[in-house]
């Protein structure tokens, strides 16, 4: 499996352990599932610390607050075991 790097913590892991964010046509960053094309950014899926706005600023700049909120909202939507 290919390795990727988290844009927040710079940790290298298998691609399947990340959430991939891609830009939509309107310029917003979204978490995409399944096959995707174009550039994207990877964030640790199991580490909410990587979703903090401050850690995302390097990769997303002014859009970091929106990306952080998107990731946090997504985590509340996930079913709990």
mmCIF file with all atom_site columns, N, CA and C in Angstrom:
data_model
loop_
_atom_site.group_PDB
_atom_site.id
_atom_site.type_symbol
_atom_site.label_atom_id
_atom_site.label_alt_id
_atom_site.label_comp_id
_atom_site.label_asym_id
_atom_site.label_entity_id
_atom_site.label_seq_id
_atom_site.pdbx_PDB_ins_code
_atom_site.Cartn_x
_atom_site.Cartn_y
_atom_site.Cartn_z
_atom_site.occupancy
_atom_site.B_iso_or_equiv
_atom_site.pdbx_formal_charge
_atom_site.auth_seq_id
_atom_site.auth_comp_id
_atom_site.auth_asym_id
_atom_site.auth_atom_id
_atom_site.pdbx_PDB_model_num
ATOM 1   N N  . UNK A 1 1  ? 0.851   -1.183 0.000  1.00 0.00 ? 1  UNK A N  1
ATOM 2   C CA . UNK A 1 1  ? 0.000   0.000  0.000  1.00 0.00 ? 1  UNK A CA 1
ATOM 3   C C  . UNK A 1 1  ? 0.896   1.247  0.000  1.00 0.00 ? 1  UNK A C  1
ATOM 4   N N  . UNK A 1 2  ? 0.525   2.273  -0.764 1.00 0.00 ? 2  UNK A N  1
ATOM 5   C CA . UNK A 1 2  ? 1.324   3.501  -0.813 1.00 0.00 ? 2  UNK A CA 1
ATOM 6   C C  . UNK A 1 2  ? 1.312   4.243  0.518  1.00 0.00 ? 2  UNK A C  1
ATOM 7   N N  . UNK A 1 3  ? 2.380   4.952  0.789  1.00 0.00 ? 3  UNK A N  1
ATOM 8   C CA . UNK A 1 3  ? 2.466   5.779  1.983  1.00 0.00 ? 3  UNK A CA 1
ATOM 9   C C  . UNK A 1 3  ? 2.170   7.226  1.640  1.00 0.00 ? 3  UNK A C  1
ATOM 10  N N  . UNK A 1 4  ? 1.578   7.926  2.583  1.00 0.00 ? 4  UNK A N  1
ATOM 11  C CA . UNK A 1 4  ? 1.298   9.344  2.446  1.00 0.00 ? 4  UNK A CA 1
ATOM 12  C C  . UNK A 1 4  ? 1.740   10.042 3.725  1.00 0.00 ? 4  UNK A C  1
ATOM 13  N N  . UNK A 1 5  ? 1.747   11.384 3.696  1.00 0.00 ? 5  UNK A N  1
ATOM 14  C CA . UNK A 1 5  ? 2.165   12.184 4.843  1.00 0.00 ? 5  UNK A CA 1
ATOM 15  C C  . UNK A 1 5  ? 1.029   13.108 5.258  1.00 0.00 ? 5  UNK A C  1
ATOM 16  N N  . UNK A 1 6  ? 0.766   13.147 6.552  1.00 0.00 ? 6  UNK A N  1
ATOM 17  C CA . UNK A 1 6  ? -0.252  14.042 7.106  1.00 0.00 ? 6  UNK A CA 1
ATOM 18  C C  . UNK A 1 6  ? 0.238   15.480 6.982  1.00 0.00 ? 6  UNK A C  1
ATOM 19  N N  . UNK A 1 7  ? -0.618  16.374 6.487  1.00 0.00 ? 7  UNK A N  1
ATOM 20  C CA . UNK A 1 7  ? -0.225  17.770 6.325  1.00 0.00 ? 7  UNK A CA 1
ATOM 21  C C  . UNK A 1 7  ? -0.130  18.497 7.660  1.00 0.00 ? 7  UNK A C  1
ATOM 22  N N  . UNK A 1 8  ? -0.708  17.935 8.716  1.00 0.00 ? 8  UNK A N  1
ATOM 23  C CA . UNK A 1 8  ? -0.682  18.582 10.028 1.00 0.00 ? 8  UNK A CA 1
ATOM 24  C C  . UNK A 1 8  ? 0.513   18.135 10.870 1.00 0.00 ? 8  UNK A C  1
ATOM 25  N N  . UNK A 1 9  ? 0.693   16.828 11.036 1.00 0.00 ? 9  UNK A N  1
ATOM 26  C CA . UNK A 1 9  ? 1.738   16.328 11.935 1.00 0.00 ? 9  UNK A CA 1
ATOM 27  C C  . UNK A 1 9  ? 2.969   15.796 11.198 1.00 0.00 ? 9  UNK A C  1
ATOM 28  N N  . UNK A 1 10 ? 2.886   15.691 9.881  1.00 0.00 ? 10 UNK A N  1
ATOM 29  C CA . UNK A 1 10 ? 3.998   15.203 9.032  1.00 0.00 ? 10 UNK A CA 1
ATOM 30  C C  . UNK A 1 10 ? 4.342   13.734 9.284  1.00 0.00 ? 10 UNK A C  1
ATOM 31  N N  . UNK A 1 11 ? 3.449   12.994 9.857  1.00 0.00 ? 11 UNK A N  1
ATOM 32  C CA . UNK A 1 11 ? 3.665   11.560 10.095 1.00 0.00 ? 11 UNK A CA 1
ATOM 33  C C  . UNK A 1 11 ? 3.377   10.781 8.820  1.00 0.00 ? 11 UNK A C  1
ATOM 34  N N  . UNK A 1 12 ? 4.276   9.846  8.472  1.00 0.00 ? 12 UNK A N  1
ATOM 35  C CA . UNK A 1 12 ? 4.090   8.993  7.289  1.00 0.00 ? 12 UNK A CA 1
ATOM 36  C C  . UNK A 1 12 ? 3.391   7.711  7.713  1.00 0.00 ? 12 UNK A C  1
ATOM 37  N N  . UNK A 1 13 ? 2.351   7.348  6.955  1.00 0.00 ? 13 UNK A N  1
ATOM 38  C CA . UNK A 1 13 ? 1.572   6.144  7.243  1.00 0.00 ? 13 UNK A CA 1
ATOM 39  C C  . UNK A 1 13 ? 1.025   5.594  5.934  1.00 0.00 ? 13 UNK A C  1
ATOM 40  N N  . UNK A 1 14 ? 0.395   4.436  6.037  1.00 0.00 ? 14 UNK A N  1
ATOM 41  C CA . UNK A 1 14 ? -0.271  3.847  4.873  1.00 0.00 ? 14 UNK A CA 1
ATOM 42  C C  . UNK A 1 14 ? -1.430  4.746  4.454  1.00 0.00 ? 14 UNK A C  1
ATOM 43  N N  . UNK A 1 15 ? -1.677  4.837  3.168  1.00 0.00 ? 15 UNK A N  1
ATOM 44  C CA . UNK A 1 15 ? -2.699  5.725  2.625  1.00 0.00 ? 15 UNK A CA 1
ATOM 45  C C  . UNK A 1 15 ? -4.072  5.475  3.237  1.00 0.00 ? 15 UNK A C  1
ATOM 46  N N  . UNK A 1 16 ? -4.392  4.232  3.563  1.00 0.00 ? 16 UNK A N  1
ATOM 47  C CA . UNK A 1 16 ? -5.697  3.895  4.108  1.00 0.00 ? 16 UNK A CA 1
ATOM 48  C C  . UNK A 1 16 ? -5.958  4.439  5.500  1.00 0.00 ? 16 UNK A C  1
ATOM 49  N N  . UNK A 1 17 ? -4.937  4.945  6.181  1.00 0.00 ? 17 UNK A N  1
ATOM 50  C CA . UNK A 1 17 ? -5.086  5.466  7.534  1.00 0.00 ? 17 UNK A CA 1
ATOM 51  C C  . UNK A 1 17 ? -5.345  6.972  7.563  1.00 0.00 ? 17 UNK A C  1
ATOM 52  N N  . UNK A 1 18 ? -5.602  7.558  6.395  1.00 0.00 ? 18 UNK A N  1
ATOM 53  C CA . UNK A 1 18 ? -5.812  8.995  6.285  1.00 0.00 ? 18 UNK A CA 1
ATOM 54  C C  . UNK A 1 18 ? -7.189  9.327  5.742  1.00 0.00 ? 18 UNK A C  1
ATOM 55  N N  . UNK A 1 19 ? -7.612  10.557 6.002  1.00 0.00 ? 19 UNK A N  1
ATOM 56  C CA . UNK A 1 19 ? -8.749  11.155 5.303  1.00 0.00 ? 19 UNK A CA 1
ATOM 57  C C  . UNK A 1 19 ? -8.144  12.013 4.203  1.00 0.00 ? 19 UNK A C  1
ATOM 58  N N  . UNK A 1 20 ? -8.711  11.943 3.012  1.00 0.00 ? 20 UNK A N  1
ATOM 59  C CA . UNK A 1 20 ? -8.192  12.736 1.901  1.00 0.00 ? 20 UNK A CA 1
ATOM 60  C C  . UNK A 1 20 ? -9.135  13.896 1.636  1.00 0.00 ? 20 UNK A C  1
ATOM 61  N N  . UNK A 1 21 ? -8.571  15.081 1.617  1.00 0.00 ? 21 UNK A N  1
ATOM 62  C CA . UNK A 1 21 ? -9.329  16.285 1.314  1.00 0.00 ? 21 UNK A CA 1
ATOM 63  C C  . UNK A 1 21 ? -8.998  16.715 -0.103 1.00 0.00 ? 21 UNK A C  1
ATOM 64  N N  . UNK A 1 22 ? -10.021 17.040 -0.873 1.00 0.00 ? 22 UNK A N  1
ATOM 65  C CA . UNK A 1 22 ? -9.849  17.512 -2.247 1.00 0.00 ? 22 UNK A CA 1
ATOM 66  C C  . UNK A 1 22 ? -10.647 18.789 -2.423 1.00 0.00 ? 22 UNK A C  1
ATOM 67  N N  . UNK A 1 23 ? -10.208 19.592 -3.350 1.00 0.00 ? 23 UNK A N  1
ATOM 68  C CA . UNK A 1 23 ? -10.924 20.829 -3.644 1.00 0.00 ? 23 UNK A CA 1
ATOM 69  C C  . UNK A 1 23 ? -12.047 20.587 -4.628 1.00 0.00 ? 23 UNK A C  1
ATOM 70  N N  . UNK A 1 24 ? -13.196 21.168 -4.321 1.00 0.00 ? 24 UNK A N  1
ATOM 71  C CA . UNK A 1 24 ? -14.332 21.134 -5.251 1.00 0.00 ? 24 UNK A CA 1
ATOM 72  C C  . UNK A 1 24 ? -14.149 22.230 -6.294 1.00 0.00 ? 24 UNK A C  1
ATOM 73  N N  . UNK A 1 25 ? -15.043 22.242 -7.254 1.00 0.00 ? 25 UNK A N  1
ATOM 74  C CA . UNK A 1 25 ? -15.006 23.260 -8.300 1.00 0.00 ? 25 UNK A CA 1
ATOM 75  C C  . UNK A 1 25 ? -15.198 24.664 -7.716 1.00 0.00 ? 25 UNK A C  1
ATOM 76  N N  . UNK A 1 26 ? -15.908 24.761 -6.583 1.00 0.00 ? 26 UNK A N  1
ATOM 77  C CA . UNK A 1 26 ? -16.137 26.073 -5.963 1.00 0.00 ? 26 UNK A CA 1
ATOM 78  C C  . UNK A 1 26 ? -14.987 26.507 -5.046 1.00 0.00 ? 26 UNK A C  1
ATOM 79  N N  . UNK A 1 27 ? -13.932 25.691 -4.947 1.00 0.00 ? 27 UNK A N  1
ATOM 80  C CA . UNK A 1 27 ? -12.748 26.058 -4.168 1.00 0.00 ? 27 UNK A CA 1
ATOM 81  C C  . UNK A 1 27 ? -12.762 25.614 -2.722 1.00 0.00 ? 27 UNK A C  1
ATOM 82  N N  . UNK A 1 28 ? -13.818 24.934 -2.292 1.00 0.00 ? 28 UNK A N  1
ATOM 83  C CA . UNK A 1 28 ? -13.904 24.450 -0.910 1.00 0.00 ? 28 UNK A CA 1
ATOM 84  C C  . UNK A 1 28 ? -13.244 23.089 -0.778 1.00 0.00 ? 28 UNK A C  1
ATOM 85  N N  . UNK A 1 29 ? -12.628 22.859 0.360  1.00 0.00 ? 29 UNK A N  1
ATOM 86  C CA . UNK A 1 29 ? -12.003 21.564 0.644  1.00 0.00 ? 29 UNK A CA 1
ATOM 87  C C  . UNK A 1 29 ? -13.049 20.641 1.255  1.00 0.00 ? 29 UNK A C  1
ATOM 88  N N  . UNK A 1 30 ? -13.134 19.422 0.729  1.00 0.00 ? 30 UNK A N  1
ATOM 89  C CA . UNK A 1 30 ? -14.108 18.431 1.205  1.00 0.00 ? 30 UNK A CA 1
ATOM 90  C C  . UNK A 1 30 ? -13.429 17.074 1.383  1.00 0.00 ? 30 UNK A C  1
ATOM 91  N N  . UNK A 1 31 ? -13.950 16.292 2.322  1.00 0.00 ? 31 UNK A N  1
ATOM 92  C CA . UNK A 1 31 ? -13.475 14.916 2.491  1.00 0.00 ? 31 UNK A CA 1
ATOM 93  C C  . UNK A 1 31 ? -14.148 14.089 1.419  1.00 0.00 ? 31 UNK A C  1
ATOM 94  N N  . UNK A 1 32 ? -13.354 13.409 0.618  1.00 0.00 ? 32 UNK A N  1
ATOM 95  C CA . UNK A 1 32 ? -13.895 12.623 -0.494 1.00 0.00 ? 32 UNK A CA 1
ATOM 96  C C  . UNK A 1 32 ? -13.676 11.143 -0.232 1.00 0.00 ? 32 UNK A C  1
ATOM 97  N N  . UNK A 1 33 ? -14.671 10.355 -0.526 1.00 0.00 ? 33 UNK A N  1
ATOM 98  C CA . UNK A 1 33 ? -14.596 8.901  -0.424 1.00 0.00 ? 33 UNK A CA 1
ATOM 99  C C  . UNK A 1 33 ? -14.517 8.319  -1.824 1.00 0.00 ? 33 UNK A C  1
ATOM 100 N N  . UNK A 1 34 ? -13.951 7.140  -1.941 1.00 0.00 ? 34 UNK A N  1
ATOM 101 C CA . UNK A 1 34 ? -13.899 6.442  -3.217 1.00 0.00 ? 34 UNK A CA 1
ATOM 102 C C  . UNK A 1 34 ? -12.888 7.034  -4.173 1.00 0.00 ? 34 UNK A C  1
ATOM 103 N N  . UNK A 1 35 ? -12.991 6.684  -5.456 1.00 0.00 ? 35 UNK A N  1
ATOM 104 C CA . UNK A 1 35 ? -12.032 7.173  -6.453 1.00 0.00 ? 35 UNK A CA 1
ATOM 105 C C  . UNK A 1 35 ? -12.064 8.694  -6.575 1.00 0.00 ? 35 UNK A C  1
ATOM 106 N N  . UNK A 1 36 ? -10.884 9.289  -6.659 1.00 0.00 ? 36 UNK A N  1
ATOM 107 C CA . UNK A 1 36 ? -10.782 10.746 -6.749 1.00 0.00 ? 36 UNK A CA 1
ATOM 108 C C  . UNK A 1 36 ? -9.702  11.109 -7.755 1.00 0.00 ? 36 UNK A C  1
ATOM 109 N N  . UNK A 1 37 ? -9.807  12.286 -8.287 1.00 0.00 ? 37 UNK A N  1
ATOM 110 C CA . UNK A 1 37 ? -8.780  12.778 -9.204 1.00 0.00 ? 37 UNK A CA 1
ATOM 111 C C  . UNK A 1 37 ? -8.298  14.131 -8.702 1.00 0.00 ? 37 UNK A C  1
ATOM 112 N N  . UNK A 1 38 ? -7.163  14.555 -9.200 1.00 0.00 ? 38 UNK A N  1
ATOM 113 C CA . UNK A 1 38 ? -6.631  15.860 -8.839 1.00 0.00 ? 38 UNK A CA 1
ATOM 114 C C  . UNK A 1 38 ? -5.829  15.843 -7.560 1.00 0.00 ? 38 UNK A C  1
ATOM 115 N N  . UNK A 1 39 ? -5.365  17.003 -7.190 1.00 0.00 ? 39 UNK A N  1
ATOM 116 C CA . UNK A 1 39 ? -4.550  17.127 -5.988 1.00 0.00 ? 39 UNK A CA 1
ATOM 117 C C  . UNK A 1 39 ? -5.401  17.020 -4.740 1.00 0.00 ? 39 UNK A C  1
ATOM 118 N N  . UNK A 1 40 ? -4.769  16.529 -3.703 1.00 0.00 ? 40 UNK A N  1
ATOM 119 C CA . UNK A 1 40 ? -5.456  16.410 -2.438 1.00 0.00 ? 40 UNK A CA 1
ATOM 120 C C  . UNK A 1 40 ? -4.469  16.551 -1.299 1.00 0.00 ? 40 UNK A C  1
ATOM 121 N N  . UNK A 1 41 ? -4.998  16.588 -0.091 1.00 0.00 ? 41 UNK A N  1
ATOM 122 C CA . UNK A 1 41 ? -4.186  16.659 1.109  1.00 0.00 ? 41 UNK A CA 1
ATOM 123 C C  . UNK A 1 41 ? -4.661  15.567 2.052  1.00 0.00 ? 41 UNK A C  1
ATOM 124 N N  . UNK A 1 42 ? -3.735  14.974 2.777  1.00 0.00 ? 42 UNK A N  1
ATOM 125 C CA . UNK A 1 42 ? -4.062  13.880 3.677  1.00 0.00 ? 42 UNK A CA 1
ATOM 126 C C  . UNK A 1 42 ? -3.926  14.317 5.123  1.00 0.00 ? 42 UNK A C  1
ATOM 127 N N  . UNK A 1 43 ? -4.894  13.890 5.961  1.00 0.00 ? 43 UNK A N  1
ATOM 128 C CA . UNK A 1 43 ? -4.902  14.179 7.391  1.00 0.00 ? 43 UNK A CA 1
ATOM 129 C C  . UNK A 1 43 ? -5.176  12.871 8.120  1.00 0.00 ? 43 UNK A C  1
ATOM 130 N N  . UNK A 1 44 ? -4.490  12.643 9.242  1.00 0.00 ? 44 UNK A N  1
ATOM 131 C CA . UNK A 1 44 ? -4.695  11.418 10.027 1.00 0.00 ? 44 UNK A CA 1
ATOM 132 C C  . UNK A 1 44 ? -6.175  11.253 10.355 1.00 0.00 ? 44 UNK A C  1
ATOM 133 N N  . UNK A 1 45 ? -6.710  10.081 10.068 1.00 0.00 ? 45 UNK A N  1
ATOM 134 C CA . UNK A 1 45 ? -8.132  9.824  10.302 1.00 0.00 ? 45 UNK A CA 1
ATOM 135 C C  . UNK A 1 45 ? -8.440  9.575  11.777 1.00 0.00 ? 45 UNK A C  1
ATOM 136 N N  . UNK A 1 46 ? -7.467  9.062  12.516 1.00 0.00 ? 46 UNK A N  1
ATOM 137 C CA . UNK A 1 46 ? -7.712  8.668  13.903 1.00 0.00 ? 46 UNK A CA 1
ATOM 138 C C  . UNK A 1 46 ? -7.137  9.642  14.921 1.00 0.00 ? 46 UNK A C  1
ATOM 139 N N  . UNK A 1 47 ? -6.741  10.827 14.483 1.00 0.00 ? 47 UNK A N  1
ATOM 140 C CA . UNK A 1 47 ? -6.097  11.779 15.383 1.00 0.00 ? 47 UNK A CA 1
ATOM 141 C C  . UNK A 1 47 ? -6.762  13.155 15.296 1.00 0.00 ? 47 UNK A C  1
ATOM 142 N N  . UNK A 1 48 ? -7.771  13.400 16.127 1.00 0.00 ? 48 UNK A N  1
ATOM 143 C CA . UNK A 1 48 ? -8.433  14.709 16.111 1.00 0.00 ? 48 UNK A CA 1
ATOM 144 C C  . UNK A 1 48 ? -7.472  15.871 16.393 1.00 0.00 ? 48 UNK A C  1
ATOM 145 N N  . UNK A 1 49 ? -6.325  15.604 17.000 1.00 0.00 ? 49 UNK A N  1
ATOM 146 C CA . UNK A 1 49 ? -5.342  16.668 17.226 1.00 0.00 ? 49 UNK A CA 1
ATOM 147 C C  . UNK A 1 49 ? -4.847  17.231 15.893 1.00 0.00 ? 49 UNK A C  1
ATOM 148 N N  . UNK A 1 50 ? -4.823  16.409 14.862 1.00 0.00 ? 50 UNK A N  1
ATOM 149 C CA . UNK A 1 50 ? -4.384  16.856 13.536 1.00 0.00 ? 50 UNK A CA 1
ATOM 150 C C  . UNK A 1 50 ? -5.439  17.720 12.843 1.00 0.00 ? 50 UNK A C  1
ATOM 151 N N  . UNK A 1 51 ? -6.629  17.745 13.376 1.00 0.00 ? 51 UNK A N  1
ATOM 152 C CA . UNK A 1 51 ? -7.713  18.509 12.755 1.00 0.00 ? 51 UNK A CA 1
ATOM 153 C C  . UNK A 1 51 ? -7.810  19.919 13.316 1.00 0.00 ? 51 UNK A C  1
ATOM 154 N N  . UNK A 1 52 ? -6.951  20.262 14.269 1.00 0.00 ? 52 UNK A N  1
ATOM 155 C CA . UNK A 1 52 ? -6.987  21.592 14.883 1.00 0.00 ? 52 UNK A CA 1
ATOM 156 C C  . UNK A 1 52 ? -6.608  22.656 13.855 1.00 0.00 ? 52 UNK A C  1
ATOM 157 N N  . UNK A 1 53 ? -7.310  23.765 13.921 1.00 0.00 ? 53 UNK A N  1
ATOM 158 C CA . UNK A 1 53 ? -7.088  24.854 12.963 1.00 0.00 ? 53 UNK A CA 1
ATOM 159 C C  . UNK A 1 53 ? -5.622  25.267 12.904 1.00 0.00 ? 53 UNK A C  1
ATOM 160 N N  . UNK A 1 54 ? -4.989  25.400 14.037 1.00 0.00 ? 54 UNK A N  1
ATOM 161 C CA . UNK A 1 54 ? -3.600  25.859 14.083 1.00 0.00 ? 54 UNK A CA 1
ATOM 162 C C  . UNK A 1 54 ? -2.664  24.915 13.328 1.00 0.00 ? 54 UNK A C  1
ATOM 163 N N  . UNK A 1 55 ? -2.911  23.616 13.412 1.00 0.00 ? 55 UNK A N  1
ATOM 164 C CA . UNK A 1 55 ? -2.056  22.635 12.742 1.00 0.00 ? 55 UNK A CA 1
ATOM 165 C C  . UNK A 1 55 ? -2.313  22.584 11.244 1.00 0.00 ? 55 UNK A C  1
ATOM 166 N N  . UNK A 1 56 ? -3.476  23.024 10.813 1.00 0.00 ? 56 UNK A N  1
ATOM 167 C CA . UNK A 1 56 ? -3.839  22.969 9.398  1.00 0.00 ? 56 UNK A CA 1
ATOM 168 C C  . UNK A 1 56 ? -3.454  24.231 8.627  1.00 0.00 ? 56 UNK A C  1
ATOM 169 N N  . UNK A 1 57 ? -3.014  25.265 9.318  1.00 0.00 ? 57 UNK A N  1
ATOM 170 C CA . UNK A 1 57 ? -2.710  26.540 8.660  1.00 0.00 ? 57 UNK A CA 1
ATOM 171 C C  . UNK A 1 57 ? -1.624  26.430 7.604  1.00 0.00 ? 57 UNK A C  1
ATOM 172 N N  . UNK A 1 58 ? -0.620  25.602 7.849  1.00 0.00 ? 58 UNK A N  1
ATOM 173 C CA . UNK A 1 58 ? 0.485   25.481 6.888  1.00 0.00 ? 58 UNK A CA 1
ATOM 174 C C  . UNK A 1 58 ? -0.020  25.013 5.525  1.00 0.00 ? 58 UNK A C  1
ATOM 175 N N  . UNK A 1 59 ? -0.925  24.066 5.532  1.00 0.00 ? 59 UNK A N  1
ATOM 176 C CA . UNK A 1 59 ? -1.409  23.489 4.274  1.00 0.00 ? 59 UNK A CA 1
ATOM 177 C C  . UNK A 1 59 ? -2.578  24.261 3.664  1.00 0.00 ? 59 UNK A C  1
ATOM 178 N N  . UNK A 1 60 ? -3.462  24.804 4.509  1.00 0.00 ? 60 UNK A N  1
ATOM 179 C CA . UNK A 1 60 ? -4.702  25.382 3.997  1.00 0.00 ? 60 UNK A CA 1
ATOM 180 C C  . UNK A 1 60 ? -4.802  26.898 4.146  1.00 0.00 ? 60 UNK A C  1
ATOM 181 N N  . UNK A 1 61 ? -3.852  27.518 4.809  1.00 0.00 ? 61 UNK A N  1
ATOM 182 C CA . UNK A 1 61 ? -3.830  28.967 4.951  1.00 0.00 ? 61 UNK A CA 1
ATOM 183 C C  . UNK A 1 61 ? -5.110  29.521 5.555  1.00 0.00 ? 61 UNK A C  1
ATOM 184 N N  . UNK A 1 62 ? -5.706  30.486 4.894  1.00 0.00 ? 62 UNK A N  1
ATOM 185 C CA . UNK A 1 62 ? -6.904  31.162 5.396  1.00 0.00 ? 62 UNK A CA 1
ATOM 186 C C  . UNK A 1 62 ? -8.112  30.231 5.468  1.00 0.00 ? 62 UNK A C  1
ATOM 187 N N  . UNK A 1 63 ? -8.085  29.129 4.742  1.00 0.00 ? 63 UNK A N  1
ATOM 188 C CA . UNK A 1 63 ? -9.208  28.189 4.768  1.00 0.00 ? 63 UNK A CA 1
ATOM 189 C C  . UNK A 1 63 ? -9.100  27.180 5.916  1.00 0.00 ? 63 UNK A C  1
ATOM 190 N N  . UNK A 1 64 ? -8.048  27.248 6.723  1.00 0.00 ? 64 UNK A N  1
ATOM 191 C CA . UNK A 1 64 ? -7.838  26.298 7.816  1.00 0.00 ? 64 UNK A CA 1
ATOM 192 C C  . UNK A 1 64 ? -9.024  26.219 8.791  1.00 0.00 ? 64 UNK A C  1
ATOM 193 N N  . UNK A 1 65 ? -9.633  27.338 9.198  1.00 0.00 ? 65 UNK A N  1
ATOM 194 C CA . UNK A 1 65 ? -10.779 27.228 10.114 1.00 0.00 ? 65 UNK A CA 1
ATOM 195 C C  . UNK A 1 65 ? -11.941 26.435 9.519  1.00 0.00 ? 65 UNK A C  1
ATOM 196 N N  . UNK A 1 66 ? -12.212 26.637 8.242  1.00 0.00 ? 66 UNK A N  1
ATOM 197 C CA . UNK A 1 66 ? -13.312 25.933 7.577  1.00 0.00 ? 66 UNK A CA 1
ATOM 198 C C  . UNK A 1 66 ? -12.991 24.444 7.458  1.00 0.00 ? 66 UNK A C  1
ATOM 199 N N  . UNK A 1 67 ? -11.757 24.122 7.089  1.00 0.00 ? 67 UNK A N  1
ATOM 200 C CA . UNK A 1 67 ? -11.339 22.728 6.957  1.00 0.00 ? 67 UNK A CA 1
ATOM 201 C C  . UNK A 1 67 ? -11.402 22.040 8.312  1.00 0.00 ? 67 UNK A C  1
ATOM 202 N N  . UNK A 1 68 ? -10.922 22.710 9.355  1.00 0.00 ? 68 UNK A N  1
ATOM 203 C CA . UNK A 1 68 ? -10.963 22.152 10.704 1.00 0.00 ? 68 UNK A CA 1
ATOM 204 C C  . UNK A 1 68 ? -12.398 21.845 11.127 1.00 0.00 ? 68 UNK A C  1
ATOM 205 N N  . UNK A 1 69 ? -13.293 22.783 10.897 1.00 0.00 ? 69 UNK A N  1
ATOM 206 C CA . UNK A 1 69 ? -14.694 22.578 11.267 1.00 0.00 ? 69 UNK A CA 1
ATOM 207 C C  . UNK A 1 69 ? -15.321 21.447 10.454 1.00 0.00 ? 69 UNK A C  1
ATOM 208 N N  . UNK A 1 70 ? -14.975 21.328 9.192  1.00 0.00 ? 70 UNK A N  1
ATOM 209 C CA . UNK A 1 70 ? -15.478 20.243 8.355  1.00 0.00 ? 70 UNK A CA 1
ATOM 210 C C  . UNK A 1 70 ? -15.052 18.887 8.926  1.00 0.00 ? 70 UNK A C  1
ATOM 211 N N  . UNK A 1 71 ? -13.796 18.776 9.320  1.00 0.00 ? 71 UNK A N  1
ATOM 212 C CA . UNK A 1 71 ? -13.294 17.516 9.888  1.00 0.00 ? 71 UNK A CA 1
ATOM 213 C C  . UNK A 1 71 ? -13.945 17.214 11.228 1.00 0.00 ? 71 UNK A C  1
ATOM 214 N N  . UNK A 1 72 ? -14.102 18.221 12.069 1.00 0.00 ? 72 UNK A N  1
ATOM 215 C CA . UNK A 1 72 ? -14.731 18.011 13.371 1.00 0.00 ? 72 UNK A CA 1
ATOM 216 C C  . UNK A 1 72 ? -16.197 17.616 13.229 1.00 0.00 ? 72 UNK A C  1
ATOM 217 N N  . UNK A 1 73 ? -16.914 18.241 12.300 1.00 0.00 ? 73 UNK A N  1
ATOM 218 C CA . UNK A 1 73 ? -18.317 17.893 12.057 1.00 0.00 ? 73 UNK A CA 1
ATOM 219 C C  . UNK A 1 73 ? -18.431 16.479 11.519 1.00 0.00 ? 73 UNK A C  1
ATOM 220 N N  . UNK A 1 74 ? -17.504 16.096 10.675 1.00 0.00 ? 74 UNK A N  1
ATOM 221 C CA . UNK A 1 74 ? -17.500 14.748 10.101 1.00 0.00 ? 74 UNK A CA 1
ATOM 222 C C  . UNK A 1 74 ? -17.320 13.701 11.199 1.00 0.00 ? 74 UNK A C  1
ATOM 223 N N  . UNK A 1 75 ? -16.489 13.989 12.189 1.00 0.00 ? 75 UNK A N  1
ATOM 224 C CA . UNK A 1 75 ? -16.247 13.023 13.262 1.00 0.00 ? 75 UNK A CA 1
ATOM 225 C C  . UNK A 1 75 ? -17.476 12.809 14.134 1.00 0.00 ? 75 UNK A C  1
ATOM 226 N N  . UNK A 1 76 ? -18.334 13.809 14.260 1.00 0.00 ? 76 UNK A N  1
ATOM 227 C CA . UNK A 1 76 ? -19.551 13.639 15.052 1.00 0.00 ? 76 UNK A CA 1
ATOM 228 C C  . UNK A 1 76 ? -20.599 12.838 14.285 1.00 0.00 ? 76 UNK A C  1
ATOM 229 N N  . UNK A 1 77 ? -20.461 12.773 12.949 1.00 0.00 ? 77 UNK A N  1
ATOM 230 C CA . UNK A 1 77 ? -21.395 12.032 12.125 1.00 0.00 ? 77 UNK A CA 1
ATOM 231 C C  . UNK A 1 77 ? -21.059 10.544 12.031 1.00 0.00 ? 77 UNK A C  1
ATOM 232 N N  . UNK A 1 78 ? -19.830 10.162 12.443 1.00 0.00 ? 78 UNK A N  1
ATOM 233 C CA . UNK A 1 78 ? -19.409 8.772  12.318 1.00 0.00 ? 78 UNK A CA 1
ATOM 234 C C  . UNK A 1 78 ? -20.095 7.912  13.369 1.00 0.00 ? 78 UNK A C  1
ATOM 235 N N  . UNK A 1 79 ? -20.498 6.692  13.011 1.00 0.00 ? 79 UNK A N  1
ATOM 236 C CA . UNK A 1 79 ? -21.103 5.793  13.995 1.00 0.00 ? 79 UNK A CA 1
ATOM 237 C C  . UNK A 1 79 ? -20.066 5.348  15.017 1.00 0.00 ? 79 UNK A C  1
ATOM 238 N N  . UNK A 1 80 ? -20.481 5.194  16.242 1.00 0.00 ? 80 UNK A N  1
ATOM 239 C CA . UNK A 1 80 ? -19.563 4.772  17.314 1.00 0.00 ? 80 UNK A CA 1
ATOM 240 C C  . UNK A 1 80 ? -19.723 3.294  17.585 1.00 0.00 ? 80 UNK A C  1
ATOM 241 N N  . UNK A 1 81 ? -18.610 2.638  17.856 1.00 0.00 ? 81 UNK A N  1
ATOM 242 C CA . UNK A 1 81 ? -18.635 1.185  18.104 1.00 0.00 ? 81 UNK A CA 1
ATOM 243 C C  . UNK A 1 81 ? -18.931 0.885  19.542 1.00 0.00 ? 81 UNK A C  1
#
